[in-house]
Amino acid sequence: MFLWNKFSVFHNWRGVVVLKAWSGRFQKDNEALMDDFHSSIGFDCRLAEEDIQGSIAHANMLGDCNIIKRSEADSIVIGLKRILEKVKAGQIEWDIKAEDIHMNIEKLLIQEIGDLGKKLHTARSRNDQVALDTRLYIRKETANIQSLLKNLLELLLEIAQREQETILPGYTHMQRAQPVVLGHHLLAYFEMFKRDFERTHDCLKRVAVLPLGAGALAGTGFAIDRSQVAAELSLQRVMPNSLDAVSDRDFVAEVIFGISLTMMHLSRFCEELVLWSSMEFGFVEMDDAYSTGSSIMPQKKNPDVAELIRGKTGRVYGDLMAILTILKGLPLAYNKDMQEDKEALFDGIDTVKGCLTIFTPMLRTVTFKRERMLAATKDGFLNATDLADYLVAKGLPFRSAHMLVGRLVQSCIEQHRRLEELSLEEFQAASTLIEADVYEALDIRQVVSVRNSYGGTSVEQVKFQLEQAVEWLNTIK
Ligand code: ARG
């Protein structure tokens, strides 16, 4: 019915030159406006490597299953490898008329090896192909994100080790609460990023599976071997339902959710750095290399990196909302809406990588102001709980102790005094249970060191956490 010369120009049955691989049943070409609107090559060209990788495995399988000749498969593979080299060398000009990365590569293959290239798409659809490419791409990028997370985890451990005796106020409701060790505070972030790391690992179980072989939606009549393709691509499983294989983008949503959590963790950390670098806190000094000034106020030094990461977190949440919303109304099986998953996915991945890439060296240059932190633990009655606990140890029920200390705090507030500045007589006027050893119990270092429960902030517990962190990091080396 139609001819397709080796330059991949199609002639339809009327002899009209058309440029689309699927245009056999079309009587005219698309409007340019239409090409601009539905083509994805502008963004999915970044799947080129994965597309070729998947096609090589597919071609090998077609050859091994005698669906095409082994020699034909070999020539296709050689052609695909040549195209990959050209892609890597930046020698390819993508063709918007060829719509997407899949048809662009097919077109290039036909240009490279002639009509034989037209056999590659046997027993395959772009629907299972794009699902495969996206999975391979995420697997590759997950490794990059993991290595960035690992760098950050190593740095957090290093700083936590250095600051294992630095004391600062801990906050609840942004009000000074109880003193904590800075190393403990930093190890809290270690825990968050550790979970993020583990989450990437867990996601891969569902990402690294094979949709190819699902065909357009219903499978194929050719005697393909899906396990062979999975094995060649080091994928753990073959997806068991063809409709699900082409429709499933759960893994995209899941990965962007994981990225969103990492961004949220970075953002919370950044928020603290913004606060801590303010004159009001003065707990840290940001390095000049990662700060900016003001065009009008000569004195300013602004923590832009931290603010931008906080802002970009909102943007990644947008990516997550986009993918969830794109998927919510889709009937089975493939729908073109799904092409919209890619920009959100790419943006999420680019953004988290960009943020992790700068956050770690920025954090490395942050100066922690130990004296200022310690000084801040003096005001705000951070030892009030300890006075109550002291009374409990002497036999008073906790609730009564709480009430008694609350009254003492109130009178101290009125007199602009600290609890430890009360005389023993004043203490004993409040409760005869209080003795001279109360002052030791109120000492800030003591307040920290008694919190020796598992996971607490005592220097001993922090040392234990540090050991655990080192051990865990060794398992991911
Ligand atoms: N560019 C498409 C996407 O990203 C590939 C699959 C298109 N399939 C189709 N039958 N139009 O989703």
PDB file of N, CA, C and O and ligand atoms in Angstrom, residues 40 44 99-100 102 125-127 130 249 334-336 338-342, ligand 1:
ATOM      1  N   SER A  40       6.760  15.069  21.985  1.00  0.00           N
ATOM      2  CA  SER A  40       7.427  15.088  23.292  1.00  0.00           C
ATOM      3  C   SER A  40       8.940  15.073  23.157  1.00  0.00           C
ATOM      4  O   SER A  40       9.650  15.080  24.155  1.00  0.00           O
ATOM      5  N   ASP A  44      11.527  14.349  25.994  1.00  0.00           N
ATOM      6  CA  ASP A  44      11.868  12.936  26.231  1.00  0.00           C
ATOM      7  C   ASP A  44      13.156  12.519  25.522  1.00  0.00           C
ATOM      8  O   ASP A  44      13.591  11.375  25.644  1.00  0.00           O
ATOM      9  N   GLU A  99       7.918  13.002  16.400  1.00  0.00           N
ATOM     10  CA  GLU A  99       7.169  13.002  17.671  1.00  0.00           C
ATOM     11  C   GLU A  99       7.954  12.830  18.952  1.00  0.00           C
ATOM     12  O   GLU A  99       8.010  13.701  19.797  1.00  0.00           O
ATOM     13  N   ASP A 100       8.446  11.613  19.132  1.00  0.00           N
ATOM     14  CA  ASP A 100       9.039  11.324  20.443  1.00  0.00           C
ATOM     15  C   ASP A 100      10.367  10.601  20.281  1.00  0.00           C
ATOM     16  O   ASP A 100      10.797  10.304  19.168  1.00  0.00           O
ATOM     17  N   HIS A 102      11.145   7.580  20.860  1.00  0.00           N
ATOM     18  CA  HIS A 102      11.049   6.219  20.321  1.00  0.00           C
ATOM     19  C   HIS A 102      11.067   6.224  18.798  1.00  0.00           C
ATOM     20  O   HIS A 102      11.792   5.473  18.163  1.00  0.00           O
ATOM     21  N   SER A 125       5.232  -2.022  21.266  1.00  0.00           N
ATOM     22  CA  SER A 125       4.462  -0.805  21.070  1.00  0.00           C
ATOM     23  C   SER A 125       5.212   0.308  21.778  1.00  0.00           C
ATOM     24  O   SER A 125       6.030   0.055  22.662  1.00  0.00           O
ATOM     25  N   ARG A 126       4.936   1.534  21.397  1.00  0.00           N
ATOM     26  CA  ARG A 126       5.546   2.620  22.159  1.00  0.00           C
ATOM     27  C   ARG A 126       5.007   2.646  23.594  1.00  0.00           C
ATOM     28  O   ARG A 126       5.631   3.191  24.487  1.00  0.00           O
ATOM     29  N   ASN A 127       3.846   2.033  23.762  1.00  0.00           N
ATOM     30  CA  ASN A 127       3.246   2.068  25.107  1.00  0.00           C
ATOM     31  C   ASN A 127       4.056   1.257  26.127  1.00  0.00           C
ATOM     32  O   ASN A 127       4.261   1.699  27.256  1.00  0.00           O
ATOM     33  N   VAL A 130       7.775   3.092  26.252  1.00  0.00           N
ATOM     34  CA  VAL A 130       7.968   4.304  27.065  1.00  0.00           C
ATOM     35  C   VAL A 130       7.959   3.952  28.557  1.00  0.00           C
ATOM     36  O   VAL A 130       8.713   4.535  29.352  1.00  0.00           O
ATOM     37  N   ARG A 249       1.854   3.994  36.327  1.00  0.00           N
ATOM     38  CA  ARG A 249       2.852   5.029  36.587  1.00  0.00           C
ATOM     39  C   ARG A 249       2.957   5.252  38.104  1.00  0.00           C
ATOM     40  O   ARG A 249       3.453   6.274  38.556  1.00  0.00           O
ATOM     41  N   TYR A 334      -3.221   2.570  28.012  1.00  0.00           N
ATOM     42  CA  TYR A 334      -2.437   3.777  27.777  1.00  0.00           C
ATOM     43  C   TYR A 334      -3.333   4.925  27.300  1.00  0.00           C
ATOM     44  O   TYR A 334      -4.251   4.730  26.513  1.00  0.00           O
ATOM     45  N   ASN A 335      -3.046   6.100  27.813  1.00  0.00           N
ATOM     46  CA  ASN A 335      -3.684   7.333  27.327  1.00  0.00           C
ATOM     47  C   ASN A 335      -2.586   8.367  27.152  1.00  0.00           C
ATOM     48  O   ASN A 335      -1.625   8.383  27.924  1.00  0.00           O
ATOM     49  N   LYS A 336      -2.761   9.228  26.181  1.00  0.00           N
ATOM     50  CA  LYS A 336      -1.689  10.175  25.886  1.00  0.00           C
ATOM     51  C   LYS A 336      -1.414  11.127  27.046  1.00  0.00           C
ATOM     52  O   LYS A 336      -0.319  11.690  27.157  1.00  0.00           O
ATOM     53  N   MET A 338      -0.553  10.415  29.700  1.00  0.00           N
ATOM     54  CA  MET A 338       0.594   9.887  30.453  1.00  0.00           C
ATOM     55  C   MET A 338       1.916  10.468  29.984  1.00  0.00           C
ATOM     56  O   MET A 338       2.906  10.432  30.714  1.00  0.00           O
ATOM     57  N   GLN A 339       1.915  11.017  28.787  1.00  0.00           N
ATOM     58  CA  GLN A 339       3.129  11.691  28.303  1.00  0.00           C
ATOM     59  C   GLN A 339       3.490  12.867  29.211  1.00  0.00           C
ATOM     60  O   GLN A 339       4.640  13.277  29.282  1.00  0.00           O
ATOM     61  N   GLU A 340       2.483  13.380  29.899  1.00  0.00           N
ATOM     62  CA  GLU A 340       2.689  14.526  30.798  1.00  0.00           C
ATOM     63  C   GLU A 340       3.429  14.152  32.087  1.00  0.00           C
ATOM     64  O   GLU A 340       3.706  15.003  32.915  1.00  0.00           O
ATOM     65  N   ASP A 341       3.680  12.868  32.262  1.00  0.00           N
ATOM     66  CA  ASP A 341       4.390  12.469  33.493  1.00  0.00           C
ATOM     67  C   ASP A 341       5.851  12.913  33.471  1.00  0.00           C
ATOM     68  O   ASP A 341       6.465  13.125  34.513  1.00  0.00           O
ATOM     69  N   LYS A 342       6.390  13.031  32.255  1.00  0.00           N
ATOM     70  CA  LYS A 342       7.847  13.164  32.149  1.00  0.00           C
ATOM     71  C   LYS A 342       8.410  14.477  32.646  1.00  0.00           C
ATOM     72  O   LYS A 342       9.408  14.500  33.362  1.00  0.00           O
TER      73      LYS A 342
HETATM   74  N1  ARG B   1       5.529   9.833  23.758  1.00  0.00           N
HETATM   75  C1  ARG B   1       4.624   8.916  24.361  1.00  0.00           C
HETATM   76  C2  ARG B   1       4.651   9.063  25.872  1.00  0.00           C
HETATM   77  O1  ARG B   1       5.562   9.626  26.371  1.00  0.00           O
HETATM   78  C3  ARG B   1       5.000   7.521  24.005  1.00  0.00           C
HETATM   79  C4  ARG B   1       3.870   6.580  23.861  1.00  0.00           C
HETATM   80  C5  ARG B   1       2.960   7.022  22.790  1.00  0.00           C
HETATM   81  N2  ARG B   1       2.056   6.025  22.386  1.00  0.00           N
HETATM   82  C6  ARG B   1       1.120   6.279  21.523  1.00  0.00           C
HETATM   83  N3  ARG B   1       0.403   5.322  21.109  1.00  0.00           N
HETATM   84  N4  ARG B   1       0.888   7.498  21.097  1.00  0.00           N
HETATM   85  O2  ARG B   1       3.769   8.643  26.580  1.00  0.00           O
END
